[in-house]
Amino acid sequence: MSYIILLFFCLYLPFQLAVNPATGIDLASGRIIILLLALFWILEGLKNKKIIIAYKTQTLLAVSFLFLSFLSLIASQNTEWSFRKLAFLFSIFPIYFIVSGIIQNKQQVEKIIKYLVWGTGIIAIIGIIQFLLQFILGLDKSLRLWASITPYFLGSSFSQAVLENSSWLVNVSGKDIFRAVSLFPDPHMFSFYLGLIVPWALVLYFFSPQKKRIYLFIFFAVLIVDFLTFSRGGYLGVLAGIVFAAVIFWKRIGTKHKKRLIWSLIVMVLIVSVPNPISERFLSSFNLNEGSNKDRLETWKNSVNVIKNNALLGVGLGNYPLEIKPSADYREPIYSHSLYLDIASETGIINAFIWIALIFASITSYLYRSRKNAFYLGGAISLVIFSVHSFFETPLFSARVLPLLLIIIALSAINNDQND
C-alpha cells in the first residue's frame, strides 16, 4: 500500500492543489500526503515487525541537518517564524526515510523515476502552453488568466504574495516576456524542479527498453521549458551538468559518440553566440554591471556579514529577513539568493557544511553505483545541476522542489543494491 501511494505521490508532486485550513495559512496537499504515507509506512512496519531504516551517511547527515535547524531556535528573535519553518521541514523530510526504507532494488528505483519523469513531462507541457499564450492572447490577458489559476495550486495568501512580488516577467531587449512558470509560484522554483528531472528523462531514453520516443520527447520538452524560465541560475546548473556528464562519460564512450558529443557542444556554443532572448539572458549572468547582478552581489555581501556575526547557530531558522529589515512581514521575499548562504545565516556555518556533505555523499553514492549500472549517473548529474543552481537561489522551502530533492537523495541511500 505504501509503495502504491508513493508512486501516486511522485506523479502528483509537481501539481499539488493547495489547502487553506485557516486564514493566512496555505498548505500544499503534498505535505498531507507525505504525513499519511509516513503513517501507512509505520503501520506496515509494525505489522511486519520490521521498519527499515537506511543506515547510511545520508541518513546521519539528514538527521543532523534537522537537529541543527531545530537548535537554531536558541538564536531566534521570532520563534513563531522559526516554528513555521520547522513545521515545514519536519513535514517534508519524512519522505526521505520512507523512500529509503521502501525502495529495495533497481527495478523499484526505475519505476519511481518513471513516475517522476511522467509528472514532469505533463507539467513541462503546461509550462510551454502557458508561455505561448502571451503570443496568442497578449501579455496582459495571459497574466490575468494565470493569476486566476494560481490560487488553486498555491493557496490564496501565498498566491497573493507571489503576485505582489512577481518574478513572472523578464525584460529582454526592451520587451517584457512572461517567463514559463507552469503551476509553480515562480520561474526559479520551476527551473529547479526541471533541472532535477532532465537527466533522468535522458537516462530513461537510453536505458529503458520501452517508450524510448516518449522519454526523448519528455527530455526535450523539459529542457526547452527550462530555457523558457529565463532562470540564469538554471542555465548555469544545466551547463555544469553537461560538463560533468561529459567528463564522466568521456572514458566510457567510443570514438563515434565522442565526435557526436563534441559536435553537440559546438552547436550549443553557436546557439549561445547567435543573438536571441535566451542567449542574451545567459550571457547577462556574467555581466557584473547588470542591475540584478549588482543587487545579488550586495545581497551576498549582507549575508556574509550576518554569518560573520552569527557563525555558530545563525540568526534562527526563518529569521534572516528580520536581520535585513526589522519590520519585515513573514512572506516578504527577503533572502540571501543562495541556498548555502541562507542555511549558514539562519542555522550556522556547521549546518551549511552538513547540507553540502549530504549532497556530496549522495553524488558519490550514485557514481559508485554507476560503475555497475550507468542508469544511476542520472542521479549524480541531477544533483550537480541542483548544487550549482543553488548558488543563486533558495529552494529549501519549496513544497515541490524539496520533496523531489529528498526522493533523489533517498534513492542514493537504499540499503539493498543487489539488483543494481
Short mmCIF file of C-alpha atoms in Angstrom, two decimals:
data_model
loop_
_atom_site.label_atom_id
_atom_site.label_comp_id
_atom_site.label_asym_id
_atom_site.label_seq_id
_atom_site.Cartn_x
_atom_site.Cartn_y
_atom_site.Cartn_z
CA MET A 1 0.00 0.00 0.00
CA SER A 2 2.77 2.45 0.94
CA TYR A 3 4.57 1.75 -2.34
CA ILE A 4 1.43 2.46 -4.39
CA ILE A 5 0.80 5.74 -2.54
CA LEU A 6 4.45 6.67 -3.09
CA LEU A 7 4.12 6.13 -6.85
CA PHE A 8 1.00 8.31 -6.92
CA PHE A 9 2.82 10.99 -4.92
CA CYS A 10 5.72 11.02 -7.40
CA LEU A 11 3.30 11.60 -10.27
CA TYR A 12 1.26 14.22 -8.36
CA LEU A 13 4.21 16.10 -6.84
CA PRO A 14 4.61 18.94 -9.40
CA PHE A 15 0.87 19.75 -9.36
CA GLN A 16 -0.25 19.78 -5.71
CA LEU A 17 -3.53 21.55 -5.07
CA ALA A 18 -3.38 23.91 -2.09
CA VAL A 19 -5.39 23.57 1.12
CA ASN A 20 -6.38 26.58 3.27
CA PRO A 21 -7.00 25.27 6.81
CA ALA A 22 -7.15 28.80 8.27
CA THR A 23 -6.96 32.41 7.17
CA GLY A 24 -3.45 33.33 6.10
CA ILE A 25 -2.27 29.71 6.11
CA ASP A 26 -1.69 27.85 2.85
CA LEU A 27 -0.87 24.17 2.97
CA ALA A 28 0.42 22.20 -0.01
CA SER A 29 -1.58 19.00 -0.26
CA GLY A 30 1.65 17.09 -0.85
CA ARG A 31 2.64 17.71 2.76
CA ILE A 32 -0.56 15.99 3.90
CA ILE A 33 0.13 13.05 1.59
CA ILE A 34 3.66 12.70 3.00
CA LEU A 35 2.32 12.53 6.56
CA LEU A 36 -0.33 9.98 5.55
CA LEU A 37 2.31 8.00 3.70
CA ALA A 38 4.51 8.07 6.80
CA LEU A 39 1.61 6.72 8.86
CA PHE A 40 0.98 3.85 6.40
CA TRP A 41 4.72 3.07 6.31
CA ILE A 42 4.97 2.89 10.11
CA LEU A 43 1.79 0.79 10.43
CA GLU A 44 3.01 -1.64 7.77
CA GLY A 45 6.36 -1.83 9.52
CA LEU A 46 4.71 -2.60 12.85
CA LYS A 47 2.51 -5.23 11.20
CA ASN A 48 5.55 -6.89 9.65
CA LYS A 49 7.54 -6.30 12.85
CA LYS A 50 10.23 -4.56 10.80
CA ILE A 51 10.68 -0.87 9.97
CA ILE A 52 13.55 -0.49 7.52
CA ILE A 53 15.85 2.47 8.07
CA ALA A 54 18.71 3.13 5.69
CA TYR A 55 21.74 3.31 7.97
CA LYS A 56 23.81 5.33 5.54
CA THR A 57 25.85 8.51 5.68
CA GLN A 58 23.00 10.39 4.02
CA THR A 59 20.64 9.43 6.86
CA LEU A 60 23.03 10.67 9.54
CA LEU A 61 23.57 13.94 7.69
CA ALA A 62 19.81 14.46 7.14
CA VAL A 63 19.10 13.95 10.86
CA SER A 64 22.00 16.25 11.79
CA PHE A 65 20.67 18.95 9.46
CA LEU A 66 17.23 18.79 11.09
CA PHE A 67 18.75 18.79 14.59
CA LEU A 68 20.86 21.91 13.98
CA SER A 69 17.91 23.63 12.29
CA PHE A 70 15.92 22.96 15.47
CA LEU A 71 18.83 24.08 17.65
CA SER A 72 18.91 27.45 15.86
CA LEU A 73 15.74 28.30 17.82
CA ILE A 74 18.09 29.36 20.61
CA ALA A 75 19.21 32.32 18.48
CA SER A 76 15.78 33.13 17.03
CA GLN A 77 14.22 36.50 17.78
CA ASN A 78 10.90 35.45 16.26
CA THR A 79 10.24 31.86 17.33
CA GLU A 80 6.85 31.78 15.62
CA TRP A 81 8.54 32.18 12.24
CA SER A 82 11.10 29.52 13.20
CA PHE A 83 8.43 27.04 14.27
CA ARG A 84 6.55 27.56 10.99
CA LYS A 85 9.72 26.82 9.03
CA LEU A 86 10.49 23.82 11.25
CA ALA A 87 6.95 22.51 10.77
CA PHE A 88 7.54 22.67 7.03
CA LEU A 89 10.86 20.81 7.21
CA PHE A 90 9.54 18.13 9.58
CA SER A 91 6.51 17.56 7.35
CA ILE A 92 8.67 17.11 4.24
CA PHE A 93 11.77 15.25 5.45
CA PRO A 94 9.87 12.02 6.29
CA ILE A 95 9.75 11.36 2.54
CA TYR A 96 13.50 10.66 2.69
CA PHE A 97 13.09 7.95 5.36
CA ILE A 98 10.04 6.48 3.62
CA VAL A 99 11.68 6.19 0.20
CA SER A 100 14.99 4.86 1.53
CA GLY A 101 13.03 2.32 3.58
CA ILE A 102 10.51 1.17 0.96
CA ILE A 103 12.66 1.06 -2.17
CA GLN A 104 14.93 -2.00 -2.18
CA ASN A 105 16.12 -2.66 -5.74
CA LYS A 106 16.88 -1.14 -9.13
CA GLN A 107 13.51 -2.10 -10.60
CA GLN A 108 11.69 -0.09 -7.94
CA VAL A 109 14.12 2.82 -8.36
CA GLU A 110 13.42 2.88 -12.08
CA LYS A 111 9.66 2.83 -11.53
CA ILE A 112 9.88 5.76 -9.09
CA ILE A 113 11.94 7.71 -11.63
CA LYS A 114 9.45 6.92 -14.40
CA TYR A 115 6.55 8.34 -12.38
CA LEU A 116 8.57 11.44 -11.55
CA VAL A 117 9.51 11.92 -15.21
CA TRP A 118 5.92 11.42 -16.44
CA GLY A 119 4.62 14.01 -13.99
CA THR A 120 7.33 16.45 -15.00
CA GLY A 121 6.57 15.87 -18.68
CA ILE A 122 2.96 16.94 -18.12
CA ILE A 123 3.93 20.00 -16.04
CA ALA A 124 6.50 20.95 -18.71
CA ILE A 125 3.87 20.85 -21.46
CA ILE A 126 1.61 23.05 -19.33
CA GLY A 127 4.54 25.45 -18.97
CA ILE A 128 5.12 25.58 -22.73
CA ILE A 129 1.40 26.26 -23.33
CA GLN A 130 1.43 29.00 -20.67
CA PHE A 131 4.49 30.61 -22.31
CA LEU A 132 2.95 30.52 -25.80
CA LEU A 133 -0.38 32.02 -24.64
CA GLN A 134 1.16 35.51 -24.43
CA PHE A 135 1.69 35.44 -28.20
CA ILE A 136 -1.94 34.42 -28.78
CA LEU A 137 -3.93 36.27 -26.10
CA GLY A 138 -1.48 39.07 -25.44
CA LEU A 139 0.68 39.65 -22.36
CA ASP A 140 -1.91 41.28 -20.09
CA LYS A 141 -4.65 38.70 -20.72
CA SER A 142 -2.19 35.85 -20.20
CA LEU A 143 -1.04 37.31 -16.87
CA ARG A 144 -4.64 37.79 -15.67
CA LEU A 145 -5.56 34.26 -16.73
CA TRP A 146 -2.61 32.71 -14.89
CA ALA A 147 -3.21 34.90 -11.84
CA SER A 148 -6.73 33.46 -11.63
CA ILE A 149 -5.38 29.89 -11.77
CA THR A 150 -2.55 30.10 -9.23
CA PRO A 151 -4.66 30.29 -6.01
CA TYR A 152 -5.84 26.71 -6.61
CA PHE A 153 -2.24 25.44 -6.58
CA LEU A 154 -0.50 27.91 -4.27
CA GLY A 155 -3.24 28.95 -1.86
CA SER A 156 -4.86 32.36 -1.53
CA SER A 157 -2.30 34.01 0.77
CA PHE A 158 0.77 32.61 -0.97
CA SER A 159 -0.55 33.42 -4.45
CA GLN A 160 -1.27 36.99 -3.34
CA ALA A 161 2.32 37.32 -2.06
CA VAL A 162 3.61 35.88 -5.33
CA LEU A 163 1.61 38.34 -7.40
CA GLU A 164 2.66 41.30 -5.25
CA ASN A 165 6.34 40.38 -5.63
CA SER A 166 6.14 38.72 -9.00
CA SER A 167 9.17 37.49 -10.94
CA TRP A 168 6.98 36.26 -13.77
CA LEU A 169 8.21 38.91 -16.23
CA VAL A 170 11.67 39.36 -17.67
CA ASN A 171 12.78 42.27 -19.83
CA VAL A 172 14.81 41.15 -22.81
CA SER A 173 15.92 43.68 -25.44
CA GLY A 174 13.43 46.19 -24.04
CA LYS A 175 10.47 43.80 -24.26
CA ASP A 176 8.64 42.19 -21.35
CA ILE A 177 8.26 38.42 -21.63
CA PHE A 178 6.06 36.19 -19.48
CA ARG A 179 8.50 33.53 -18.30
CA ALA A 180 7.50 29.87 -18.12
CA VAL A 181 6.18 29.16 -14.61
CA SER A 182 3.56 26.46 -15.30
CA LEU A 183 1.78 25.78 -11.98
CA PHE A 184 4.77 26.82 -9.86
CA PRO A 185 4.95 30.09 -7.90
CA ASP A 186 7.90 31.46 -9.87
CA PRO A 187 10.23 30.51 -12.74
CA HIS A 188 13.16 29.84 -10.40
CA MET A 189 11.47 27.01 -8.48
CA PHE A 190 10.11 25.66 -11.75
CA SER A 191 13.64 25.62 -13.16
CA PHE A 192 14.96 23.82 -10.06
CA TYR A 193 12.35 21.08 -10.50
CA LEU A 194 13.05 20.71 -14.22
CA GLY A 195 16.82 20.63 -13.66
CA LEU A 196 16.48 17.77 -11.18
CA ILE A 197 14.48 15.69 -13.67
CA VAL A 198 16.03 16.42 -17.09
CA PRO A 199 18.99 13.98 -16.66
CA TRP A 200 16.65 11.20 -15.55
CA ALA A 201 14.49 11.66 -18.68
CA LEU A 202 17.58 11.25 -20.86
CA VAL A 203 18.76 8.23 -18.85
CA LEU A 204 15.37 6.56 -19.33
CA TYR A 205 15.66 7.18 -23.08
CA PHE A 206 19.00 5.36 -23.17
CA PHE A 207 18.27 2.53 -20.73
CA SER A 208 14.53 1.87 -20.81
CA PRO A 209 13.63 -0.94 -23.24
CA GLN A 210 10.20 0.58 -23.96
CA LYS A 211 8.70 4.01 -24.73
CA LYS A 212 12.06 5.45 -25.80
CA ARG A 213 10.46 8.07 -28.04
CA ILE A 214 8.22 9.23 -25.22
CA TYR A 215 11.19 9.73 -22.90
CA LEU A 216 13.10 11.57 -25.62
CA PHE A 217 10.08 13.82 -26.17
CA ILE A 218 9.81 14.49 -22.43
CA PHE A 219 13.55 15.22 -22.27
CA PHE A 220 13.32 17.89 -24.97
CA ALA A 221 10.07 19.31 -23.55
CA VAL A 222 11.65 19.64 -20.08
CA LEU A 223 14.88 21.13 -21.49
CA ILE A 224 13.05 23.63 -23.72
CA VAL A 225 10.72 24.84 -20.97
CA ASP A 226 13.71 25.14 -18.63
CA PHE A 227 15.23 27.59 -21.11
CA LEU A 228 11.90 29.44 -21.23
CA THR A 229 12.03 30.09 -17.48
CA PHE A 230 14.88 32.52 -18.26
CA SER A 231 16.45 31.46 -14.96
CA ARG A 232 20.15 32.23 -15.26
CA GLY A 233 20.93 30.03 -12.27
CA GLY A 234 19.08 27.23 -14.05
CA TYR A 235 21.12 27.80 -17.22
CA LEU A 236 24.38 27.62 -15.27
CA GLY A 237 23.17 24.49 -13.48
CA VAL A 238 22.39 22.73 -16.77
CA LEU A 239 25.74 23.84 -18.19
CA ALA A 240 27.51 22.39 -15.13
CA GLY A 241 25.52 19.17 -15.57
CA ILE A 242 26.59 18.91 -19.21
CA VAL A 243 30.27 19.48 -18.36
CA PHE A 244 30.06 16.96 -15.50
CA ALA A 245 28.37 14.37 -17.75
CA ALA A 246 30.95 14.92 -20.50
CA VAL A 247 33.83 14.33 -18.07
CA ILE A 248 32.20 11.22 -16.56
CA PHE A 249 31.16 9.70 -19.89
CA TRP A 250 34.33 10.54 -21.81
CA LYS A 251 36.15 7.34 -20.81
CA ARG A 252 33.04 5.18 -21.21
CA ILE A 253 32.05 6.06 -24.77
CA GLY A 254 33.57 5.17 -28.11
CA THR A 255 35.15 7.46 -30.70
CA LYS A 256 31.87 7.74 -32.63
CA HIS A 257 29.96 9.03 -29.61
CA LYS A 258 32.83 11.33 -28.63
CA LYS A 259 32.59 13.02 -32.02
CA ARG A 260 28.83 13.43 -31.54
CA LEU A 261 29.41 14.93 -28.11
CA ILE A 262 31.95 17.41 -29.46
CA TRP A 263 29.64 18.44 -32.29
CA SER A 264 26.76 18.84 -29.82
CA LEU A 265 28.88 21.16 -27.67
CA ILE A 266 29.89 23.16 -30.76
CA VAL A 267 26.22 23.55 -31.72
CA MET A 268 25.39 24.76 -28.20
CA VAL A 269 28.20 27.32 -28.33
CA LEU A 270 26.90 28.57 -31.70
CA ILE A 271 23.35 28.86 -30.31
CA VAL A 272 24.63 30.95 -27.41
CA SER A 273 26.70 33.07 -29.81
CA VAL A 274 23.72 33.93 -32.03
CA PRO A 275 21.76 36.88 -30.54
CA ASN A 276 18.42 35.69 -29.14
CA PRO A 277 16.47 36.20 -25.88
CA ILE A 278 17.84 33.04 -24.24
CA SER A 279 21.49 33.67 -25.15
CA GLU A 280 21.16 37.32 -24.11
CA ARG A 281 19.76 36.26 -20.74
CA PHE A 282 22.50 33.64 -20.28
CA LEU A 283 25.36 35.99 -21.18
CA SER A 284 23.99 38.65 -18.83
CA SER A 285 24.85 36.26 -15.98
CA PHE A 286 28.49 37.22 -16.43
CA ASN A 287 27.90 40.98 -16.61
CA LEU A 288 28.69 42.28 -13.13
CA ASN A 289 27.44 45.75 -14.10
CA GLU A 290 23.95 44.45 -14.86
CA GLY A 291 21.38 45.71 -12.33
CA SER A 292 20.15 42.43 -10.87
CA ASN A 293 23.71 41.08 -10.66
CA LYS A 294 24.78 44.16 -8.69
CA ASP A 295 21.84 43.66 -6.32
CA ARG A 296 22.70 39.99 -5.89
CA LEU A 297 26.32 40.76 -5.05
CA GLU A 298 25.17 43.30 -2.47
CA THR A 299 22.76 40.72 -1.02
CA TRP A 300 25.56 38.16 -0.77
CA LYS A 301 27.72 40.76 0.97
CA ASN A 302 24.97 41.41 3.53
CA SER A 303 24.53 37.67 4.10
CA VAL A 304 28.25 37.16 4.69
CA ASN A 305 28.18 39.95 7.30
CA VAL A 306 25.24 38.27 9.05
CA ILE A 307 27.11 34.95 9.03
CA LYS A 308 30.26 36.55 10.47
CA ASN A 309 28.26 37.85 13.41
CA ASN A 310 26.24 34.65 13.93
CA ALA A 311 28.56 31.87 12.79
CA LEU A 312 27.64 29.08 15.24
CA LEU A 313 23.81 28.91 15.29
CA GLY A 314 22.87 31.59 12.79
CA VAL A 315 20.10 34.08 13.48
CA GLY A 316 17.45 31.37 13.82
CA LEU A 317 15.58 29.47 11.15
CA GLY A 318 13.36 31.85 9.16
CA ASN A 319 14.76 34.96 10.85
CA TYR A 320 17.17 36.25 8.18
CA PRO A 321 14.64 38.83 6.83
CA LEU A 322 14.48 40.48 10.27
CA GLU A 323 18.26 40.99 10.21
CA ILE A 324 17.93 42.92 6.96
CA LYS A 325 14.60 44.62 7.66
CA PRO A 326 13.33 44.50 11.28
CA SER A 327 9.79 45.40 10.17
CA ALA A 328 9.63 42.63 7.54
CA ASP A 329 6.49 40.51 7.12
CA TYR A 330 6.65 36.71 7.13
CA ARG A 331 6.00 36.35 3.40
CA GLU A 332 8.22 39.27 2.37
CA PRO A 333 10.74 37.87 -0.15
CA ILE A 334 13.96 38.75 1.68
CA TYR A 335 16.60 36.04 1.45
CA SER A 336 20.26 35.53 0.55
CA HIS A 337 19.71 34.48 -3.09
CA SER A 338 21.91 31.49 -2.32
CA LEU A 339 20.86 28.30 -0.56
CA TYR A 340 24.25 27.90 1.10
CA LEU A 341 24.30 31.45 2.46
CA ASP A 342 20.69 31.13 3.63
CA ILE A 343 21.42 27.95 5.59
CA ALA A 344 24.61 29.41 7.08
CA SER A 345 22.99 32.72 8.05
CA GLU A 346 19.91 31.15 9.67
CA THR A 347 21.23 27.90 11.17
CA GLY A 348 25.01 28.32 11.28
CA ILE A 349 28.08 27.50 9.20
CA ILE A 350 28.29 23.93 10.53
CA ASN A 351 24.80 23.19 9.23
CA ALA A 352 25.69 24.63 5.83
CA PHE A 353 28.63 22.21 5.62
CA ILE A 354 26.35 19.36 6.69
CA TRP A 355 24.00 20.21 3.82
CA ILE A 356 26.89 20.31 1.36
CA ALA A 357 28.12 16.96 2.73
CA LEU A 358 24.64 15.47 2.26
CA ILE A 359 24.59 16.43 -1.42
CA PHE A 360 28.21 15.33 -1.92
CA ALA A 361 27.59 11.95 -0.24
CA SER A 362 24.58 11.37 -2.49
CA ILE A 363 26.51 12.25 -5.66
CA THR A 364 29.34 9.95 -4.58
CA SER A 365 26.88 7.10 -3.92
CA TYR A 366 25.33 7.49 -7.38
CA LEU A 367 28.77 7.49 -9.01
CA TYR A 368 29.72 4.33 -7.11
CA ARG A 369 26.51 2.57 -8.19
CA SER A 370 27.01 3.74 -11.78
CA ARG A 371 30.11 1.55 -12.01
CA LYS A 372 27.74 -1.43 -12.15
CA ASN A 373 24.84 0.31 -13.87
CA ALA A 374 25.17 3.61 -15.78
CA PHE A 375 21.46 4.29 -15.09
CA TYR A 376 22.48 5.83 -11.76
CA LEU A 377 24.51 8.56 -13.45
CA GLY A 378 21.19 10.35 -13.85
CA GLY A 379 21.11 10.94 -10.09
CA ALA A 380 24.66 12.30 -9.94
CA ILE A 381 24.06 14.73 -12.83
CA SER A 382 20.72 15.76 -11.34
CA LEU A 383 22.34 16.72 -8.03
CA VAL A 384 25.20 18.56 -9.76
CA ILE A 385 22.66 20.71 -11.60
CA PHE A 386 20.84 21.37 -8.33
CA SER A 387 24.05 22.20 -6.45
CA VAL A 388 25.23 24.80 -8.96
CA HIS A 389 21.77 26.36 -9.33
CA SER A 390 21.62 26.62 -5.51
CA PHE A 391 24.45 29.16 -5.55
CA PHE A 392 21.93 31.66 -6.92
CA GLU A 393 18.53 30.78 -5.43
CA THR A 394 16.98 29.17 -2.33
CA PRO A 395 14.65 26.18 -2.97
CA LEU A 396 14.72 24.77 0.57
CA PHE A 397 11.17 25.81 1.41
CA SER A 398 9.55 24.83 -1.86
CA ALA A 399 6.83 22.22 -1.28
CA ARG A 400 7.59 20.79 -4.71
CA VAL A 401 11.38 21.04 -5.03
CA LEU A 402 12.40 19.84 -1.55
CA PRO A 403 10.39 16.56 -1.67
CA LEU A 404 11.79 15.82 -5.13
CA LEU A 405 15.32 16.50 -3.93
CA LEU A 406 14.86 14.26 -0.89
CA ILE A 407 13.46 11.45 -3.04
CA ILE A 408 16.54 11.61 -5.27
CA ILE A 409 18.84 11.69 -2.24
CA ALA A 410 16.93 8.77 -0.68
CA LEU A 411 17.36 6.68 -3.83
CA SER A 412 21.11 7.08 -3.43
CA ALA A 413 20.86 5.62 0.08
CA ILE A 414 18.76 2.50 -0.40
CA ASN A 415 20.10 -0.44 1.60
CA ASN A 416 19.71 -3.30 -0.85
CA ASP A 417 21.59 -2.76 -4.11
CA GLN A 418 21.95 -6.41 -5.05
CA ASN A 419 19.93 -5.88 -8.22
CA ASP A 420 21.75 -2.72 -9.29
#
